[in-house]
XYZ file of C-alpha atoms in Angstrom:
603
model
C -21.411 -56.062 -36.468
C -21.736 -58.702 -39.376
C -19.573 -61.208 -37.744
C -20.628 -63.847 -40.291
C -18.900 -62.458 -43.435
C -17.809 -64.793 -46.055
C -13.929 -66.038 -45.603
C -12.966 -64.628 -49.074
C -14.293 -61.136 -48.213
C -12.882 -61.277 -44.999
C -9.290 -62.189 -46.510
C -9.814 -59.394 -49.060
C -10.612 -56.790 -46.392
C -7.580 -58.162 -44.235
C -5.142 -57.245 -47.058
C -6.737 -54.078 -47.811
C -6.167 -53.141 -44.170
C -2.781 -54.474 -44.174
C -1.869 -51.964 -47.082
C -3.528 -49.247 -44.961
C -1.356 -49.910 -42.169
C 1.785 -49.951 -44.699
C 0.917 -46.892 -45.950
C 0.653 -45.335 -42.687
C 4.060 -46.729 -41.631
C 5.397 -44.482 -44.571
C 4.530 -41.566 -42.638
C 7.059 -42.169 -39.717
C 9.675 -40.195 -41.869
C 7.779 -37.199 -42.514
C 8.336 -34.034 -40.338
C 5.501 -32.924 -38.009
C 3.779 -29.587 -39.119
C 4.361 -26.757 -37.094
C 1.636 -26.618 -34.204
C -1.132 -23.861 -34.924
C -2.475 -22.670 -31.627
C -6.323 -22.290 -31.332
C -6.501 -19.718 -28.639
C -10.231 -20.414 -27.831
C -9.671 -24.195 -27.718
C -6.257 -23.873 -25.614
C -8.093 -21.600 -23.254
C -11.265 -24.089 -22.691
C -9.040 -26.932 -22.496
C -6.791 -25.245 -20.092
C -9.549 -23.963 -17.927
C -8.629 -26.196 -15.171
C -4.831 -24.791 -15.189
C -6.475 -21.169 -15.380
C -8.586 -22.196 -12.308
C -5.832 -23.714 -10.647
C -3.305 -20.965 -11.043
C -6.234 -18.552 -9.965
C -6.764 -20.214 -6.771
C -3.137 -20.817 -6.049
C -2.650 -16.985 -6.360
C -5.679 -16.262 -4.131
C -4.171 -18.531 -1.542
C -0.822 -17.022 -1.754
C -2.602 -13.591 -1.330
C -4.150 -15.083 1.772
C -0.893 -16.082 3.271
C 0.580 -13.044 2.189
C -2.133 -11.053 4.067
C -2.140 -13.342 7.175
C 1.541 -13.973 7.621
C 3.856 -11.794 5.411
C 2.277 -8.374 5.235
C 2.647 -6.054 8.138
C -0.807 -4.440 8.800
C -0.725 -0.476 9.085
C -3.549 1.177 10.571
C -4.422 5.080 10.082
C -5.868 7.451 12.591
C -6.893 11.012 11.927
C -7.403 13.991 14.159
C -8.276 17.735 13.446
C -6.995 21.104 14.710
C -8.380 24.465 13.690
C -6.400 27.684 13.478
C -7.454 30.735 15.363
C -8.127 33.631 13.092
C -6.988 36.265 15.505
C -5.588 36.558 19.371
C -8.084 37.166 22.112
C -9.683 40.739 22.775
C -7.459 41.030 25.706
C -4.193 40.172 24.249
C -1.263 42.615 24.640
C 0.221 44.156 21.422
C 3.232 42.100 21.538
C 0.809 38.905 21.459
C -1.320 40.258 18.599
C 2.214 40.423 16.650
C 2.792 36.768 17.155
C -1.004 35.865 16.265
C -2.252 34.016 13.105
C -4.172 36.304 10.846
C -5.591 33.272 8.615
C -3.422 34.068 5.537
C -2.772 31.008 3.228
C 0.925 31.026 3.631
C 0.608 31.201 7.348
C -1.526 27.905 6.974
C 1.089 26.317 4.978
C 3.683 27.691 7.398
C 1.809 25.771 10.182
C 1.948 22.435 8.241
C 5.617 22.613 8.282
C 5.649 23.434 11.937
C 3.586 20.440 12.794
C 5.910 18.301 10.900
C 8.804 19.873 12.244
C 11.420 18.358 14.368
C 10.279 20.325 17.858
C 6.851 19.015 17.751
C 8.046 15.496 16.524
C 10.376 15.647 19.639
C 7.785 16.905 21.664
C 5.301 13.962 20.441
C 8.117 11.317 20.916
C 7.493 10.335 17.037
C 11.104 9.130 15.701
C 9.574 8.890 11.966
C 8.201 11.502 10.143
C 7.115 9.540 7.270
C 4.517 7.748 9.702
C 2.638 11.266 9.738
C 0.745 13.417 7.242
C -0.987 16.877 7.337
C -3.408 18.349 4.973
C -5.574 21.398 4.822
C -9.118 20.967 4.485
C -10.166 22.943 1.484
C -11.920 26.321 2.359
C -11.338 26.083 6.031
C -8.362 26.700 8.469
C -8.761 22.959 9.528
C -5.434 20.928 9.484
C -5.954 17.180 9.537
C -3.390 15.061 11.100
C -2.968 11.469 9.906
C -0.824 8.952 11.973
C 0.064 5.498 10.533
C 1.193 2.532 12.866
C 1.148 -0.918 12.964
C -1.228 -1.193 15.786
C -4.586 0.616 16.050
C -4.223 2.354 19.385
C -0.629 3.228 18.513
C -1.910 5.301 15.430
C -4.753 6.989 17.477
C -2.225 7.847 20.367
C 0.131 9.417 17.924
C -2.627 11.570 16.239
C -3.482 13.108 19.625
C 0.150 13.252 20.853
C 0.998 15.365 17.701
C -2.194 17.825 18.171
C -1.041 18.193 21.973
C 2.706 18.824 21.053
C 1.696 21.123 18.223
C -0.448 23.216 21.016
C 2.278 22.952 23.431
C 4.742 24.313 20.968
C 2.680 27.346 20.103
C 2.274 28.164 23.776
C 6.009 27.700 24.168
C 6.553 29.929 21.375
C 4.593 32.494 22.578
C 6.194 32.106 26.056
C 9.552 32.409 24.343
C 8.330 35.448 22.334
C 7.248 37.330 25.627
C 10.533 36.417 27.313
C 12.304 38.012 24.290
C 10.164 40.953 24.262
C 10.707 41.501 28.260
C 14.453 41.314 27.657
C 13.790 44.065 24.932
C 11.754 46.259 27.178
C 14.284 45.694 29.966
C 17.092 46.526 28.092
C 15.046 49.666 26.534
C 14.184 50.842 29.968
C 17.707 50.716 31.189
C 18.799 52.881 28.167
C 15.962 55.117 28.752
C 17.180 55.393 32.357
C 20.751 56.171 31.257
C 19.471 58.854 28.689
C 17.231 60.398 31.576
C 20.516 60.775 33.683
C 22.408 62.111 31.087
C 19.725 64.696 30.414
C 19.577 65.722 34.089
C 23.272 66.223 34.358
C 23.328 68.417 31.292
C 20.482 70.203 32.924
C 22.127 70.732 36.186
C 25.245 71.896 34.452
C 23.518 74.268 32.229
C 21.332 75.554 35.103
C 24.353 76.591 37.231
C 25.374 78.821 34.643
C 22.119 80.539 33.867
C 20.996 83.715 35.619
C 17.931 84.753 36.919
C 15.713 87.039 35.124
C 16.322 90.110 37.386
C 20.020 89.719 36.492
C 19.387 89.504 32.697
C 17.145 92.523 33.036
C 20.000 94.413 34.622
C 22.471 93.538 31.824
C 20.104 94.466 29.333
C 19.647 97.983 31.183
C 23.479 98.184 31.479
C 23.759 97.446 27.605
C 21.043 99.959 26.648
C 22.986 102.687 28.943
C 26.250 101.920 27.359
C 24.818 102.169 23.906
C 23.061 105.575 24.811
C 26.355 106.903 26.114
C 28.095 105.776 23.164
C 25.638 107.488 20.772
C 25.685 110.797 22.807
C 29.553 110.952 22.766
C 29.505 110.371 19.172
C 27.090 113.268 18.656
C 29.749 115.703 20.321
C 31.889 117.825 18.217
C 34.896 116.991 19.652
C 37.059 114.387 17.790
C 39.717 114.026 19.918
C 41.670 111.012 20.322
C 40.588 110.720 23.966
C 36.964 111.335 22.871
C 37.104 108.490 20.096
C 38.772 105.990 22.669
C 36.128 106.347 25.100
C 33.371 106.000 22.528
C 34.966 102.678 21.422
C 35.426 101.498 25.098
C 31.333 102.233 25.412
C 30.674 100.348 22.332
C 33.078 97.179 23.238
C 31.260 97.151 26.984
C 27.965 97.022 25.228
C 29.029 94.271 22.836
C 30.319 91.953 25.807
C 27.111 92.497 27.449
C 25.286 91.613 24.169
C 27.458 88.618 24.246
C 26.484 87.550 27.655
C 23.109 88.056 27.063
C 23.094 85.829 23.941
C 24.674 83.144 25.951
C 22.190 83.414 28.549
C 19.436 83.183 26.181
C 20.777 80.163 24.336
C 21.192 78.395 27.513
C 18.015 78.979 28.797
C 16.776 77.399 24.999
C 19.076 74.339 25.553
C 17.718 74.140 29.104
C 14.256 74.129 27.733
C 14.880 71.364 25.321
C 16.877 69.257 27.974
C 13.880 69.681 29.931
C 11.382 68.392 27.130
C 13.729 65.531 26.399
C 13.635 64.502 29.812
C 9.824 64.616 29.846
C 9.726 62.526 26.889
C 12.298 59.869 28.053
C 10.604 59.739 31.231
C 7.219 59.148 29.715
C 8.683 56.439 27.341
C 10.385 54.830 30.314
C 7.083 54.829 32.196
C 5.348 53.240 29.479
C 8.112 50.606 28.773
C 8.072 49.745 32.384
C 4.102 49.553 32.345
C 4.308 46.990 29.406
C 7.160 44.926 31.182
C 4.969 44.818 34.205
C 1.965 43.847 32.197
C 3.965 40.920 30.324
C 5.489 39.637 33.702
C 1.556 39.465 35.148
C 0.901 37.634 31.956
C 3.558 35.063 32.485
C 2.006 31.125 32.416
C -1.338 32.360 30.970
C -0.476 31.738 27.180
C -2.912 30.047 25.055
C -2.364 28.509 21.684
C -3.656 29.978 18.346
C -5.281 26.749 17.541
C -8.085 24.683 18.922
C -8.339 20.816 18.867
C -11.494 20.017 17.130
C -11.603 16.129 17.241
C -9.685 13.323 18.913
C -8.381 10.458 17.065
C -10.656 7.473 17.316
C -8.932 3.817 17.251
C -9.464 2.282 13.728
C -11.256 -0.778 13.571
C -9.555 -2.033 10.295
C -5.993 -1.683 8.944
C -5.626 0.826 6.089
C -2.963 -1.140 4.488
C -2.451 -3.584 3.005
C -6.284 -3.133 1.540
C -7.284 -6.625 1.217
C -9.608 -6.054 -2.033
C -6.577 -4.553 -3.811
C -4.202 -7.543 -2.561
C -6.758 -10.068 -3.885
C -7.509 -8.278 -7.038
C -3.794 -7.908 -7.878
C -2.894 -11.557 -6.986
C -6.203 -12.570 -8.690
C -5.011 -10.858 -11.835
C -1.642 -12.423 -11.756
C -2.928 -15.907 -11.177
C -5.477 -15.210 -14.127
C -2.805 -14.061 -16.316
C -0.217 -16.890 -15.222
C -3.057 -19.469 -15.653
C -3.870 -17.956 -19.209
C -0.141 -18.206 -20.315
C 0.068 -21.640 -18.912
C -2.831 -22.739 -20.859
C -1.807 -21.247 -24.059
C 1.815 -22.272 -23.390
C 0.627 -26.044 -23.099
C -1.824 -25.528 -26.169
C 1.030 -24.515 -28.285
C 3.769 -26.833 -26.967
C 1.349 -30.041 -26.616
C 0.940 -30.098 -30.493
C -2.059 -32.346 -29.728
C -4.536 -33.292 -32.835
C -8.163 -32.096 -33.061
C -9.157 -32.446 -36.504
C -10.150 -36.103 -38.104
C -8.922 -34.929 -41.359
C -5.718 -33.795 -39.987
C -5.178 -37.139 -38.305
C -5.686 -38.610 -41.576
C -3.420 -36.338 -43.609
C -0.639 -36.782 -40.948
C -1.013 -40.470 -40.151
C -3.199 -42.039 -42.861
C -5.367 -43.275 -40.225
C -9.145 -42.716 -40.411
C -11.038 -41.549 -37.337
C -14.134 -44.031 -36.951
C -16.054 -42.043 -34.010
C -15.397 -38.856 -31.751
C -16.129 -39.373 -28.191
C -17.040 -36.512 -26.139
C -15.498 -36.022 -22.669
C -17.778 -36.401 -19.777
C -17.448 -35.888 -16.192
C -18.746 -38.073 -13.321
C -18.865 -41.955 -13.290
C -19.177 -43.996 -16.404
C -22.288 -45.925 -15.559
C -24.450 -42.758 -15.379
C -23.620 -41.959 -18.823
C -24.276 -45.389 -19.822
C -27.559 -45.362 -18.236
C -28.139 -42.045 -19.887
C -30.596 -41.843 -22.874
C -29.727 -43.627 -26.374
C -29.570 -40.177 -28.062
C -27.080 -38.728 -25.572
C -23.760 -37.353 -27.072
C -21.913 -40.059 -25.147
C -24.049 -43.230 -26.327
C -24.644 -41.720 -29.517
C -21.068 -41.337 -30.336
C -20.411 -44.997 -29.775
C -23.466 -45.965 -31.788
C -21.485 -44.442 -34.610
C -18.466 -46.318 -33.769
C -20.576 -49.509 -33.761
C -21.883 -48.452 -37.273
C -18.443 -47.678 -38.622
C -17.150 -51.146 -37.588
C -20.348 -52.710 -39.022
C -19.890 -51.406 -42.406
C -16.456 -52.897 -42.958
C -16.575 -56.427 -44.268
C -14.410 -57.851 -41.685
C -14.604 -60.670 -39.338
C -13.513 -59.626 -36.144
C -14.273 -61.562 -33.031
C -11.354 -60.282 -30.641
C -10.926 -56.435 -30.936
C -8.027 -54.800 -29.100
C -8.536 -50.998 -27.748
C -5.013 -49.274 -26.854
C -4.248 -45.707 -26.632
C -0.595 -44.171 -27.381
C -0.336 -42.874 -23.684
C -2.074 -42.966 -20.538
C -5.271 -41.460 -20.234
C -6.420 -41.890 -23.787
C -9.651 -43.188 -23.057
C -9.115 -46.853 -23.943
C -10.919 -48.323 -20.982
C -13.996 -46.099 -21.519
C -13.739 -46.916 -25.389
C -13.864 -50.677 -24.549
C -16.770 -50.212 -22.284
C -18.711 -48.025 -24.423
C -18.369 -49.980 -27.392
C -19.441 -53.084 -25.310
C -22.639 -51.524 -24.475
C -23.316 -50.760 -28.047
C -22.531 -54.187 -29.224
C -24.200 -55.900 -26.377
C -27.509 -55.170 -27.554
C -27.397 -57.928 -30.378
C -24.062 -59.779 -29.415
C -22.606 -61.742 -26.510
C -19.966 -59.249 -25.582
C -16.805 -59.908 -23.128
C -14.389 -57.029 -21.945
C -10.829 -58.230 -20.622
C -8.691 -55.640 -18.954
C -5.087 -56.944 -19.562
C -3.563 -53.744 -18.136
C -1.654 -55.395 -15.351
C 0.348 -52.387 -14.761
C -2.474 -49.920 -13.750
C -5.662 -51.450 -14.022
C -8.429 -49.065 -13.766
C -11.330 -50.504 -15.626
C -13.024 -52.200 -12.643
C -13.465 -48.615 -11.010
C -15.959 -47.798 -13.823
C -18.145 -50.994 -13.371
C -21.542 -51.344 -11.504
C -21.574 -53.625 -8.556
C -18.870 -55.031 -6.201
C -15.592 -55.572 -7.716
C -14.537 -59.309 -7.780
C -11.608 -60.543 -5.213
C -9.628 -61.989 -8.284
C -8.671 -60.789 -11.785
C -7.087 -61.846 -14.885
C -3.938 -62.627 -13.182
C -5.307 -64.969 -10.540
C -7.275 -66.697 -13.412
C -4.076 -67.409 -15.585
C -2.353 -68.288 -12.426
C -5.070 -70.767 -11.424
C -5.739 -69.002 -8.317
C -9.470 -68.501 -9.481
C -11.636 -70.170 -11.803
C -13.738 -68.207 -14.408
C -16.853 -68.037 -12.381
C -14.870 -66.035 -9.889
C -13.458 -63.349 -12.146
C -16.060 -62.677 -14.671
C -18.385 -60.153 -13.656
C -21.791 -59.463 -15.568
C -23.219 -56.166 -16.303
C -26.771 -57.094 -16.919
C -27.898 -53.231 -17.283
C -25.366 -52.727 -20.182
C -25.404 -56.458 -21.811
C -21.815 -57.514 -21.644
C -19.477 -59.382 -19.178
C -16.222 -58.136 -17.682
C -13.005 -59.846 -16.499
C -11.279 -56.907 -14.424
C -7.480 -56.404 -14.493
C -5.450 -56.943 -11.493
C -1.948 -55.616 -10.685
C 0.793 -57.952 -11.065
C 4.299 -57.800 -9.223
C 6.108 -59.557 -11.707
C 6.356 -59.193 -15.625
C 2.826 -59.285 -17.345
C 4.522 -60.183 -20.628
C 5.484 -63.510 -19.307
C 1.956 -64.267 -18.347
C 0.455 -63.031 -21.572
C 2.906 -65.228 -23.663
C 1.935 -68.483 -21.463
C -0.215 -71.086 -22.929
C -2.844 -70.482 -20.388
C -3.453 -66.975 -21.967
C -3.597 -68.853 -25.287
C -6.085 -71.339 -24.102
C -8.089 -68.674 -22.144
C -8.377 -66.434 -25.100
C -9.638 -69.332 -27.389
C -12.065 -70.203 -24.928
C -13.547 -66.870 -24.948
C -13.428 -66.369 -28.515
C -15.544 -69.383 -28.746
C -17.846 -68.639 -26.079
C -18.543 -64.775 -26.925
C -19.600 -63.247 -30.268
C -16.939 -60.449 -29.550
C -14.174 -60.119 -27.319
C -12.811 -56.437 -26.379
C -9.339 -56.319 -25.037
C -8.151 -53.121 -23.010
C -4.548 -52.996 -23.262
C -2.034 -50.743 -21.764
C -0.701 -47.779 -24.024
C 1.126 -48.797 -27.046
C 4.240 -46.452 -26.297
C 4.255 -47.321 -22.807
C 4.852 -51.082 -22.651
C 5.566 -54.057 -24.934
C 2.508 -55.762 -23.717
C 0.044 -54.413 -26.127
C 2.409 -55.331 -29.184
C 2.230 -58.982 -27.786
C -1.642 -58.767 -27.343
C -2.126 -57.482 -30.829
C -0.896 -60.919 -32.235
C -3.942 -62.414 -30.673
C -6.452 -59.723 -31.842
C -8.095 -59.618 -35.003
C -8.193 -55.690 -35.086
C -6.643 -52.916 -33.314
C -8.822 -49.712 -32.414
C -6.251 -47.006 -31.701
C -7.505 -44.543 -29.050
C -6.237 -40.933 -29.510
C -6.842 -38.275 -26.956
C -8.408 -35.085 -28.300
C -5.993 -32.197 -28.196
C -3.174 -34.228 -26.518
C -2.092 -37.140 -28.844
C 0.441 -35.840 -31.531
C 0.936 -36.863 -34.971
C 4.503 -38.593 -34.011
C 2.848 -40.438 -31.220
C 0.310 -42.098 -33.746
C 3.106 -42.824 -36.050
C 5.114 -44.656 -33.433
C 2.220 -46.500 -32.252
C 1.413 -47.813 -35.953
C 4.986 -48.599 -36.304
C 5.123 -50.538 -33.196
C 1.938 -52.481 -34.192
C 2.988 -53.073 -37.872
C 5.182 -56.134 -37.201
C 2.368 -57.921 -35.944
C 0.130 -57.867 -39.011
C -2.994 -57.089 -37.413
C -4.952 -54.566 -39.052
C -5.981 -51.402 -37.735
C -9.339 -50.367 -39.218
C -9.142 -46.715 -37.854
C -8.951 -44.564 -34.357
C -11.314 -43.346 -31.997
C -10.795 -39.651 -31.051
C -11.531 -39.823 -27.173
C -12.289 -37.002 -24.522
C -13.440 -34.342 -27.100
C -13.772 -30.949 -25.639
C -17.082 -29.154 -25.148
C -17.486 -26.166 -27.463
C -16.649 -23.096 -25.350
C -19.095 -20.945 -27.397
C -22.716 -20.207 -26.304
C -25.016 -23.257 -26.768
C -28.241 -23.215 -28.765
C -31.253 -23.461 -26.506
C -32.321 -26.943 -26.012
C -29.156 -28.557 -27.305
C -25.563 -29.767 -26.120
C -23.432 -28.594 -29.028
C -20.279 -30.609 -28.745
C -17.153 -29.055 -30.462
C -17.453 -29.859 -34.280
C -13.651 -30.049 -35.186
C -14.053 -30.174 -38.895
C -15.868 -26.852 -38.939
C -13.876 -25.215 -36.134
C -10.537 -25.607 -37.354
C -11.283 -26.047 -41.274
C -13.185 -23.258 -41.598
C -16.472 -24.891 -42.770
C -19.689 -23.822 -41.605
C -21.464 -25.635 -38.781
C -24.462 -28.050 -39.793
């Protein structure tokens, strides 16, 4: 930096800078532009939010699986239907067997899930069971679900046991009903046989023997012969005709008796045949009845248990992979929504030209965001992105013909990178100049955490209060070429201490001892200390956080600094995000805001 510039040139530059600040203050009445969302940048900037929500969702899934969701275990057992009854089965048993038709298989599914089988298996909830037919077979697979693995396996086995018992009970019931039918039929046949026997006895009492029938037939023929002979006589007297009529009437009576005997004999034969048929039917019925009684207690089911249920080792529901995937997806979507919402409503500026257009403030350098201790990046190669950015800031300040011995670095809000800007710029200036960094942030002093070596016991507040001398508070950074006076939290009002004559004399002494004094100040919009400190500075560097600082924040800060008359030569865009797109091989490509958002091609 050219610190020995002529006084006339310095006054001219000071007036120019004051005009620039006045020009910037006119933007306080301008309405901010509507924020435009860069999805890629918003997602990249909000990657920590996405990761946080995603991990939180996975933790919620773990809590849900571990403490909320009730596990459900599934056990399976198989049963096969018999195609036909045993070879020694009775006809009635064959009628109740299963022939293997599809409709019968579907019916058996309903039987297994029926109230009777569930009652036998002591399963109150039908929804905990499932039955499916294995395609191409007569195998039914029973599925049982329960909150305990042993219970699920026991339920599946109990259902098959109850189903087989139900089949046996159905057969026993069918046999009992058939025996009742056969008994009733036997009783009916016995009654029918008794009726036939009575009819037979009644008919048999009125039927004459064969000798008697033969005698009646001879008598009839004799009467008919006499009537014919008498009819052939020439006499036609009344007596003669009366005798012929009497003979014919007697023959008709004998014929009627013979017809009645023949009919009775025919009916008697029919009754005897019916009695024989009824007796045979009764005998067959009694034989079936005795056979059914003999088979009582020997019934077998029309199905065979193929497998017993095994105790499941893992729960089938909830499926951990699905739960974690679902919650992970929700968490990812929630994180993306949060990142996009934050990017849309944050309204932070990214482009130097947009910052200049919105506020009239020139961006002198763009400092990339880095992770880890500051000393590690300060110790990096000179051409590293971090050190190269401060070299550009040094160059930007050097080409401005202003004599600035005291430079104030302040942000518009906390975490705007003012402290790192002071230390990085001090390293760049310390190569050729004697540089002192003073941390005047007595509200939240954090600059000492970025220093190398032991932190002094006292800081700026102790020095101004006379509790320590300069040798106790000045900390040398020989590796980086500058000295530091760390900040110190003050219980009282720091503004009172900064207005004291001790601070004025201290700053005057430091100005005389060092070529450049860099002051790390609190955020402009957070406290009035910064405006007070600006009155003692030769220039103010406004630190703007990339994608966070809004145009209205910058205008408010410029308006607050304007009454001090201290020039604001420009701003530093800090914590600039890395380009999320793939890097070229061998290079670390930092986001070029101008080309990304303005549409210009990258160099």
